[in-house]
PDB file of C-alpha atoms and ligand atoms in Angstrom:
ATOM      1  CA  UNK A   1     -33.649  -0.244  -4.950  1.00 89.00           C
ATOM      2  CA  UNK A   2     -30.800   0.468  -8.058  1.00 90.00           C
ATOM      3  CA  UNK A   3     -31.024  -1.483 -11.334  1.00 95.00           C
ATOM      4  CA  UNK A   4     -27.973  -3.269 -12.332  1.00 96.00           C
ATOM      5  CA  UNK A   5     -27.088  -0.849 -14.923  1.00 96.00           C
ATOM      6  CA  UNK A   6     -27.493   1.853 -12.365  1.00 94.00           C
ATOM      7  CA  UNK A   7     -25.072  -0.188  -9.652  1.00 93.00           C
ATOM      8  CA  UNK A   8     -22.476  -0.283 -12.382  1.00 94.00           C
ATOM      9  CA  UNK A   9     -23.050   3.420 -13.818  1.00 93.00           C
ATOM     10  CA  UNK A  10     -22.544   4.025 -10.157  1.00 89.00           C
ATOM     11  CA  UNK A  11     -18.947   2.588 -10.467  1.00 87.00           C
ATOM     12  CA  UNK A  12     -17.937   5.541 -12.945  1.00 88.00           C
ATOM     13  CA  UNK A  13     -19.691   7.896 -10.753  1.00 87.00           C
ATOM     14  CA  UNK A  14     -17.809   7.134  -7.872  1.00 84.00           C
ATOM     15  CA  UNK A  15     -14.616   5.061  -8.097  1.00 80.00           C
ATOM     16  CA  UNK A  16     -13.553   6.866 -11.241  1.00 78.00           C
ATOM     17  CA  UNK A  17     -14.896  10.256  -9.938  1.00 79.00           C
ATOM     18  CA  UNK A  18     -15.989  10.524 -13.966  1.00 66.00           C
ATOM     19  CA  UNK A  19     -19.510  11.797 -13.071  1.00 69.00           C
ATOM     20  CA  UNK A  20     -20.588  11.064 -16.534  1.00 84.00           C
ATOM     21  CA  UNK A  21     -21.484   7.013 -16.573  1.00 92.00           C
ATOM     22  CA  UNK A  22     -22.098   5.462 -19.771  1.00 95.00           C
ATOM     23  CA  UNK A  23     -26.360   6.023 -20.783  1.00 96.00           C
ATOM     24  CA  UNK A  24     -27.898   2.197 -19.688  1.00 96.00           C
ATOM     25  CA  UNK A  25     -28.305   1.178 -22.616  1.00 96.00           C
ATOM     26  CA  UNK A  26     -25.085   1.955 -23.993  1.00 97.00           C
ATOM     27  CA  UNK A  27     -22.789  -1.222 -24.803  1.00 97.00           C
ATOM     28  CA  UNK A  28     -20.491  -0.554 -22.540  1.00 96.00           C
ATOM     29  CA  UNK A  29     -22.860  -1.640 -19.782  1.00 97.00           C
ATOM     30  CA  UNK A  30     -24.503  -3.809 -21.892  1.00 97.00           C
ATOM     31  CA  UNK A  31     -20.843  -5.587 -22.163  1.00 97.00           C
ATOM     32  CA  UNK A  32     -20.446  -5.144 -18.085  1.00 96.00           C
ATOM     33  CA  UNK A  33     -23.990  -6.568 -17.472  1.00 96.00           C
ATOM     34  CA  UNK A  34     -23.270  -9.768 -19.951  1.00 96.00           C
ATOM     35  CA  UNK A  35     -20.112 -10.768 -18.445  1.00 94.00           C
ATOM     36  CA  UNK A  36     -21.657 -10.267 -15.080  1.00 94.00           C
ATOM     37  CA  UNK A  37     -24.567 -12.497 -15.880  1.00 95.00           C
ATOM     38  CA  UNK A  38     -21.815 -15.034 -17.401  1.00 93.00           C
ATOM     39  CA  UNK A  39     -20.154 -15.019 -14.167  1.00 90.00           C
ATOM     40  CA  UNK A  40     -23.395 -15.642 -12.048  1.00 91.00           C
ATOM     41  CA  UNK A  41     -24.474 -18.303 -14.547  1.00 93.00           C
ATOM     42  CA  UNK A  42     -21.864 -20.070 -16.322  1.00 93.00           C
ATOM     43  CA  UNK A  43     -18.386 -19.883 -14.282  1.00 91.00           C
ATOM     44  CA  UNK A  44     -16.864 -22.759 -12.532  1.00 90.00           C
ATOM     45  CA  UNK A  45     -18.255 -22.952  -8.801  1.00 87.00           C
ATOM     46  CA  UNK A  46     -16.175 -23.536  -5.934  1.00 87.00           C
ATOM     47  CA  UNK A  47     -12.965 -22.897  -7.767  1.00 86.00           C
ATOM     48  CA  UNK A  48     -10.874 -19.435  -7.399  1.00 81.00           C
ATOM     49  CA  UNK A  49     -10.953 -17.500 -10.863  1.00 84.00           C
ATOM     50  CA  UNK A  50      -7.437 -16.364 -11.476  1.00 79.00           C
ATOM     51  CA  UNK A  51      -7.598 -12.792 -10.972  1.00 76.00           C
ATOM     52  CA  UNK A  52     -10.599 -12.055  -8.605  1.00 78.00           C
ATOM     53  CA  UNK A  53     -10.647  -9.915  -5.884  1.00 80.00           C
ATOM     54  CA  UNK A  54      -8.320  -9.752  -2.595  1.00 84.00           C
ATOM     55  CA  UNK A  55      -8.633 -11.232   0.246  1.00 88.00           C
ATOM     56  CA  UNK A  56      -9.433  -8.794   3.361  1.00 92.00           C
ATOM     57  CA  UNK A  57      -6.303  -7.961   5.773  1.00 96.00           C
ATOM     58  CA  UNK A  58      -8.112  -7.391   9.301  1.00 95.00           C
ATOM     59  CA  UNK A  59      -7.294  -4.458  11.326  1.00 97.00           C
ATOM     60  CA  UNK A  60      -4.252  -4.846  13.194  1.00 97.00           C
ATOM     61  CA  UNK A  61      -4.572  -5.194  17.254  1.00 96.00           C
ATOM     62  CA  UNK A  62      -2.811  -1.785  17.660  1.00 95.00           C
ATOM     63  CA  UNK A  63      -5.462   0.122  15.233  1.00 97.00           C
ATOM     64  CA  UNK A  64      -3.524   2.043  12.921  1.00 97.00           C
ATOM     65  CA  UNK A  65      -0.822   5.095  12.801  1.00 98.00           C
ATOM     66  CA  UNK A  66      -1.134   7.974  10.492  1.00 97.00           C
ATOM     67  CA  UNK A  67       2.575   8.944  10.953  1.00 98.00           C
ATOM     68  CA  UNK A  68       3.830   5.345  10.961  1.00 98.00           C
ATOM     69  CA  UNK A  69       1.613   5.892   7.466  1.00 98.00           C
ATOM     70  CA  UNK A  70       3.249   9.022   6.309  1.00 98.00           C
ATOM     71  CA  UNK A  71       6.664   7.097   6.247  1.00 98.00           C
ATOM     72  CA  UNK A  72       5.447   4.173   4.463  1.00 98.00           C
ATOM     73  CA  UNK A  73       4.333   6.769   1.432  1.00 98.00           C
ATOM     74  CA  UNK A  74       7.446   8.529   1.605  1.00 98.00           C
ATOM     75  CA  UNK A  75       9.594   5.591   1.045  1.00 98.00           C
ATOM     76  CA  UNK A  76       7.186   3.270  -1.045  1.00 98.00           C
ATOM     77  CA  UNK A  77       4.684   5.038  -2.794  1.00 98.00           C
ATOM     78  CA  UNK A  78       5.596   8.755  -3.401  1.00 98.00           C
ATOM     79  CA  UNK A  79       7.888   7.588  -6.098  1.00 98.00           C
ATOM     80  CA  UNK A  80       5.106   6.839  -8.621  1.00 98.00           C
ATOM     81  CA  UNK A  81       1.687   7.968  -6.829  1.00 98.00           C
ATOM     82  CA  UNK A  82       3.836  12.021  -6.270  1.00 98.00           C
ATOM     83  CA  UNK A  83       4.727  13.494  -2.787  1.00 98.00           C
ATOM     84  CA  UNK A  84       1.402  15.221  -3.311  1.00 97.00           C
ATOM     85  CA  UNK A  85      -0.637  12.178  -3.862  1.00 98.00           C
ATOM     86  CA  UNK A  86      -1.187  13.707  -7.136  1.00 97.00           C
ATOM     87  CA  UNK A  87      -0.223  11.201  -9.388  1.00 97.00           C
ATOM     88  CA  UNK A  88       1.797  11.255 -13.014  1.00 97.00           C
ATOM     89  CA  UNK A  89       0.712  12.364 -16.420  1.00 95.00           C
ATOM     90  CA  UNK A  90       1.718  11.563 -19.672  1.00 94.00           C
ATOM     91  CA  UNK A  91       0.352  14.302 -22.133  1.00 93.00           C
ATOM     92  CA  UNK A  92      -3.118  14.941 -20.723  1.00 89.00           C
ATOM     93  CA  UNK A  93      -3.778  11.363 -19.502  1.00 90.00           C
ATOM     94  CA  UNK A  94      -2.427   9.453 -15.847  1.00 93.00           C
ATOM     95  CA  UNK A  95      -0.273   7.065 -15.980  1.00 95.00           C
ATOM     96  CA  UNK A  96      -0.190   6.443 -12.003  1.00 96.00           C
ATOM     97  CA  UNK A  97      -3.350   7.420 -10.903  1.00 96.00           C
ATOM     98  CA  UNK A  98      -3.954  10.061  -8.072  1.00 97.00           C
ATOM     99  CA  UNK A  99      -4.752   9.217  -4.883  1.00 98.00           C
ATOM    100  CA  UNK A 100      -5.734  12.503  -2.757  1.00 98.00           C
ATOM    101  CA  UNK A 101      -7.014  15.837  -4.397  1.00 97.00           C
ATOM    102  CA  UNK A 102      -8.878  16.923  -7.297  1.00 94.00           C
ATOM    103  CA  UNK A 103      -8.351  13.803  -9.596  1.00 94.00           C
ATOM    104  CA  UNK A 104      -8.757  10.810  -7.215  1.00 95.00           C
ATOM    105  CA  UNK A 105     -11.433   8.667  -6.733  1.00 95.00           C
ATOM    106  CA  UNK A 106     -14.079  10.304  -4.282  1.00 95.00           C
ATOM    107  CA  UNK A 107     -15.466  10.093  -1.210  1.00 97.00           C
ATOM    108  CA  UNK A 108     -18.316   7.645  -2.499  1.00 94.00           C
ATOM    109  CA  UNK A 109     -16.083   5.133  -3.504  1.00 94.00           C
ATOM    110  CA  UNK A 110     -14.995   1.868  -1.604  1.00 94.00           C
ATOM    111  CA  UNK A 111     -11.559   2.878  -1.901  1.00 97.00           C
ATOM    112  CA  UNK A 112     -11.747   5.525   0.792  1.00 98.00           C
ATOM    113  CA  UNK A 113     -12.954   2.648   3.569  1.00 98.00           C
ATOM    114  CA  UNK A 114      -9.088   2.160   5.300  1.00 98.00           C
ATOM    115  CA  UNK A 115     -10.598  -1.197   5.255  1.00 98.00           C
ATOM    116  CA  UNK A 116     -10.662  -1.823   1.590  1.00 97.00           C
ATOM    117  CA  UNK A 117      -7.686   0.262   0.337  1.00 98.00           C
ATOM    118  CA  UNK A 118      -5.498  -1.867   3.060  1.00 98.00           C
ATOM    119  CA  UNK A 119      -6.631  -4.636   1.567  1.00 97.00           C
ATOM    120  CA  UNK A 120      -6.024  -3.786  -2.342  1.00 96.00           C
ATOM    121  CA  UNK A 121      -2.777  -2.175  -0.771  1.00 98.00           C
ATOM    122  CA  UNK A 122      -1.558  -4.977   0.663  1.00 97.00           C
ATOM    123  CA  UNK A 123      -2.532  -7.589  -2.352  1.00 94.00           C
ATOM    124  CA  UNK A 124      -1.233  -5.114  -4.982  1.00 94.00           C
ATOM    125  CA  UNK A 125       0.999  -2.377  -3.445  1.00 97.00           C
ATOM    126  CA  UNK A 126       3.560  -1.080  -4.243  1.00 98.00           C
ATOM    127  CA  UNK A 127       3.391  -2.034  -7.836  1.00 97.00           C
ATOM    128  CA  UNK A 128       4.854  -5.078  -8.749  1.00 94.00           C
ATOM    129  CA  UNK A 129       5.783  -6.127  -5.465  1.00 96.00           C
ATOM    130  CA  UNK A 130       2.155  -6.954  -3.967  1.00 93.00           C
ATOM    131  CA  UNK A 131       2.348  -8.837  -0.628  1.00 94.00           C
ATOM    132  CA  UNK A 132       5.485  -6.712   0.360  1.00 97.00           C
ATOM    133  CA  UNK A 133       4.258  -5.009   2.973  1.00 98.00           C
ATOM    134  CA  UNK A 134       3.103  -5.537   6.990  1.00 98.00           C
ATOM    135  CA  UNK A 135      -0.663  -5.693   7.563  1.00 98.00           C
ATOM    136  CA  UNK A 136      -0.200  -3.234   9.658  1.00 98.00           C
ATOM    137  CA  UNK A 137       2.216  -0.679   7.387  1.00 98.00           C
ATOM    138  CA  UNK A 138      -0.809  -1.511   4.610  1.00 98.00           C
ATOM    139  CA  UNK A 139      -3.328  -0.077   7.504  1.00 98.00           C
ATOM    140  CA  UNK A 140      -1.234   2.514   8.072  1.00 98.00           C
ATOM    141  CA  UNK A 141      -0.619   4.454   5.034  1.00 98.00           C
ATOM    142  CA  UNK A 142      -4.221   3.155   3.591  1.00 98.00           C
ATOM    143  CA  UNK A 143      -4.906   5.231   6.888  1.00 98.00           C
ATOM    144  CA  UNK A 144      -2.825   8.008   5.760  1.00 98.00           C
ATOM    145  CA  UNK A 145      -3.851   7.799   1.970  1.00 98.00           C
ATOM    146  CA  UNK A 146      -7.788   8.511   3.031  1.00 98.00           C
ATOM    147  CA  UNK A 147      -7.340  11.009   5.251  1.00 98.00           C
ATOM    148  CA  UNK A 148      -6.335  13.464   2.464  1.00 98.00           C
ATOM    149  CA  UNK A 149      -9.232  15.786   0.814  1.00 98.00           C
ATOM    150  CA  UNK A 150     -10.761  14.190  -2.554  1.00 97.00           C
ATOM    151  CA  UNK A 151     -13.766  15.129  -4.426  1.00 96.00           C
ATOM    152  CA  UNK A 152     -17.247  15.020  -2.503  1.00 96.00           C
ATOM    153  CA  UNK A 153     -19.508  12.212  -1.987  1.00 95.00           C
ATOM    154  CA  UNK A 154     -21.721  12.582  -5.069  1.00 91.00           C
ATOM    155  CA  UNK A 155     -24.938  11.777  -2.600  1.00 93.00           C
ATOM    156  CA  UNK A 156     -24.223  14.630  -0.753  1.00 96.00           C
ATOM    157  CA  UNK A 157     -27.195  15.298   1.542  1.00 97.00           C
ATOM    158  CA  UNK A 158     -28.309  18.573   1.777  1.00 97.00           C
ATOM    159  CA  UNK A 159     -24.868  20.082   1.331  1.00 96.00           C
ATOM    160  CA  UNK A 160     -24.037  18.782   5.109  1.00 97.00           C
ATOM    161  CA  UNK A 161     -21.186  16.355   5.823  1.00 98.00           C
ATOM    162  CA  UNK A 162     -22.211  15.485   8.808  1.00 97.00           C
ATOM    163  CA  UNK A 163     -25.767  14.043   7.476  1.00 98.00           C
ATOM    164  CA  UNK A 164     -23.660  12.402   5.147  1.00 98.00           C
ATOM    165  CA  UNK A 165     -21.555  10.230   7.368  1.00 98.00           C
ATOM    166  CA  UNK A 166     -24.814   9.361   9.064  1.00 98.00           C
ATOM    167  CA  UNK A 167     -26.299   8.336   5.824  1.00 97.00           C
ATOM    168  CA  UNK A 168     -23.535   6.851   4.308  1.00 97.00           C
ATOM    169  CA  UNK A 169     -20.505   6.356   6.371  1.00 97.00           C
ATOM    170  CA  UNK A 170     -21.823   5.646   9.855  1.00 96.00           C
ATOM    171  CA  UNK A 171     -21.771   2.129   8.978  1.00 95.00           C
ATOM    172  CA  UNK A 172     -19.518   1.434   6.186  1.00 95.00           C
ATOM    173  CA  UNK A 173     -16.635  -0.093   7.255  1.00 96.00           C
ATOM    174  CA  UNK A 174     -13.682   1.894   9.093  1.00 98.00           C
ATOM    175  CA  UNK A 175     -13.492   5.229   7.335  1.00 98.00           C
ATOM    176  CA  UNK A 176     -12.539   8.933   8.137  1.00 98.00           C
ATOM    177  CA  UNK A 177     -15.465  10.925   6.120  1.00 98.00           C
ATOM    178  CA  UNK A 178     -17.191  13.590   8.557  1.00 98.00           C
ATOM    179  CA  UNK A 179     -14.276  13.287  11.572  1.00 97.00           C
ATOM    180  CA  UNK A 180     -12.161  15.317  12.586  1.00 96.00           C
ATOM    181  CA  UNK A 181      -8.201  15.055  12.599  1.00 95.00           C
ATOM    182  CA  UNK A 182      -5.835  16.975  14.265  1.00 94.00           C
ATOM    183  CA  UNK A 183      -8.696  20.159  14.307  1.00 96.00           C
ATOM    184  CA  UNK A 184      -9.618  19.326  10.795  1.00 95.00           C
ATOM    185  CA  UNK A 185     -12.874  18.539   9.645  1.00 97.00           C
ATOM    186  CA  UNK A 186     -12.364  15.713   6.832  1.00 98.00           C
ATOM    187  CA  UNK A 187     -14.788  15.045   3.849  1.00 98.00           C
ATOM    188  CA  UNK A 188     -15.394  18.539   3.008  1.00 97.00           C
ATOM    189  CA  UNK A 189     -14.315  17.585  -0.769  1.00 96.00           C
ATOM    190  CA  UNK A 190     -12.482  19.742  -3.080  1.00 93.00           C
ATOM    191  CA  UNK A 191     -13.497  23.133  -3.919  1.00 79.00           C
TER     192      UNK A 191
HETATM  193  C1  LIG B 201       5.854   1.462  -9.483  1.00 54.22           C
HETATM  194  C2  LIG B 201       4.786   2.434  -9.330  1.00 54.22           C
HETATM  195  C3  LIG B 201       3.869   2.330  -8.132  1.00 54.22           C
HETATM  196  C4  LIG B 201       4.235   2.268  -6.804  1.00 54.22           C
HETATM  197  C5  LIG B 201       5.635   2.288  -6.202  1.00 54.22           C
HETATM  198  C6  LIG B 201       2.988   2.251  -6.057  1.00 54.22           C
HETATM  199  N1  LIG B 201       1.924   2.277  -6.897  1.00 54.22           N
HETATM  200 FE1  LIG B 201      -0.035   2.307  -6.376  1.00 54.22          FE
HETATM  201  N2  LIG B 201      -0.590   2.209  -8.321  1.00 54.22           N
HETATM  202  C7  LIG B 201       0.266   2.240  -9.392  1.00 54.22           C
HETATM  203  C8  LIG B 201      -0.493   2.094 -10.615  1.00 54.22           C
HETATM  204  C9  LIG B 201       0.058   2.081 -12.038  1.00 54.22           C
HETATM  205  C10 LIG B 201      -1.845   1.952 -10.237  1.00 54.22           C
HETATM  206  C11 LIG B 201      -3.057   1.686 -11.140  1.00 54.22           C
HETATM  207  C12 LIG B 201      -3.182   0.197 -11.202  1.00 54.22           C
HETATM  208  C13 LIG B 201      -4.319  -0.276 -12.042  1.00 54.22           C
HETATM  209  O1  LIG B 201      -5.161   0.525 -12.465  1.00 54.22           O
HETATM  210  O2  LIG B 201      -4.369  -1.504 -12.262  1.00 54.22           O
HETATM  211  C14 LIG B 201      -1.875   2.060  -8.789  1.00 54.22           C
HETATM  212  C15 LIG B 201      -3.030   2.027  -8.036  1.00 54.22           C
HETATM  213  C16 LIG B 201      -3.096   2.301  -6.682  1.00 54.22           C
HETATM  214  C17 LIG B 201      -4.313   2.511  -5.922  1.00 54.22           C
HETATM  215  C18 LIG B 201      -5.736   2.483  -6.474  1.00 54.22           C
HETATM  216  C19 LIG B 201      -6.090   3.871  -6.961  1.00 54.22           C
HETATM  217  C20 LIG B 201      -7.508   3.985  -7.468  1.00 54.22           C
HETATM  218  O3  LIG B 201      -7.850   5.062  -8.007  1.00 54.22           O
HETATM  219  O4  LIG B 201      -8.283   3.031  -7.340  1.00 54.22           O
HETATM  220  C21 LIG B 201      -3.959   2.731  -4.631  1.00 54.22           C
HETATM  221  C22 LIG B 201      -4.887   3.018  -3.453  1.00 54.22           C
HETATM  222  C23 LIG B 201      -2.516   2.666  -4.579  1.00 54.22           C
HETATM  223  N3  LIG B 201      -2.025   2.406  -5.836  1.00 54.22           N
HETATM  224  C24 LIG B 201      -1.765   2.836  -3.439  1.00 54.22           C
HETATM  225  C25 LIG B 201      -0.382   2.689  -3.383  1.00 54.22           C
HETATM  226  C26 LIG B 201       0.386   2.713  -2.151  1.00 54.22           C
HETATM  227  C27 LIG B 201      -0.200   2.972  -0.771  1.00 54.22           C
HETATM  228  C28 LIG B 201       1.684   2.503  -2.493  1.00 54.22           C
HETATM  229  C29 LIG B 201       2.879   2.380  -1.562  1.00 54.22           C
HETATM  230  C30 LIG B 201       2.819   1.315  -0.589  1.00 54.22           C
HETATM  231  C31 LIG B 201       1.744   2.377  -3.944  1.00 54.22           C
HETATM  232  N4  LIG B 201       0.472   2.472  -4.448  1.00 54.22           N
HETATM  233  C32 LIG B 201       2.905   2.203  -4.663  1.00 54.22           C
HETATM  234  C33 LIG B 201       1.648   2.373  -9.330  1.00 54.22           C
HETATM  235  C34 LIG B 201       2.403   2.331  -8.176  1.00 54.22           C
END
């Protein structure tokens, strides 16, 4: 069982691949934890709050295409996210954020579930001009997006990846962490 504070630290852990949350008492997440207990206590029920969440996109009948994916990036994405999935910098800090390799968010976080990142694709993607694309072209290069390398799963078990998809990714949505494609074993991180 986590503590709030540790659910959120979790967030910088993972989804921002920072490795270095805020301490639980700091006020960031004493800010985080406040408006969280607004939200469960004082917003409006029944009625959308401008601004929250996406609604899921299911998986297309046909499954999804990595090359059909591939093309997609090429023409829609490469342009700010790099042909490398490596992002832009001004200086030393991103501007578009990474979305493969040493800088990206990390195999712990919901983003690499095809699942979710079709679903933020296709609400938010490209930038700008959310709601632009298929369901299935947002499967498809969310499909293509997560099957790159990114850092490791920071709950690691015992330095295996395969007793880490058991653990953690067996049941967590549709996601590519400890299969293989095209001979390649993915989720072995960066090193
Ligand atoms: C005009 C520039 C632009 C284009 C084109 C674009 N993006 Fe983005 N994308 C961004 C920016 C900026 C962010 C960060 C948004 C934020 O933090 O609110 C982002 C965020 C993301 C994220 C979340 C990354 C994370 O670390 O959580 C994903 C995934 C993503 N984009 C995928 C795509 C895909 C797939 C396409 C093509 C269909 C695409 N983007 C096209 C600018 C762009």
């Amino acid at each position: 069982m986590n503590t709030f504070a540790e659910r959120l630290q979790g967030c910088f852990q993972f989804s921002m691949n920072g490795g270095k949350p805020p301490a639980s008492d700091s006020p960031e997440i004493t800010a985080l934890s406040v408006y969280s207990y607004w939200l469960a206590s004082k917003a409006p029920l029944g009625v959308e709050l401008p601004g929250r969440g996406y609604p899921d996109v299911p998986q297309p009948a046909k499954g999804y295409d990595l090359a059909g994916g591939a093309e997609v990036y090429k023409g829609q994405c490469a342009v700010c996210h790099g042909t490398e999935g490596e992002g832009q910098k001004v200086g030393d800090s991103y501007v578009m954020p990474p979305l493969w390799g040493k800088d990206s968010y990390n195999w712990g976080a919901g983003m690499h579930r095809i699942n979710t990142a079709a679903s933020f694709i296709k609400h938010n993607m490209p930038l700008g001009k959310g709601g632009s694309l298929t369901d299935q072209q947002a499967w498809d290069v969310a499909a293509y997006v997560n099957r790159h390398e990114r850092p490791q799963d920071p709950r690691l078990v015992e330095g295996s990846v395969e007793k880490t998809r058991v653990k953690f990714h067996a049941n967590d949505g549709v996601n590519l962490y400890g299969q293989t494609v095209d001979g390649v074993l993915i989720g072995q991180g960066i090193r």
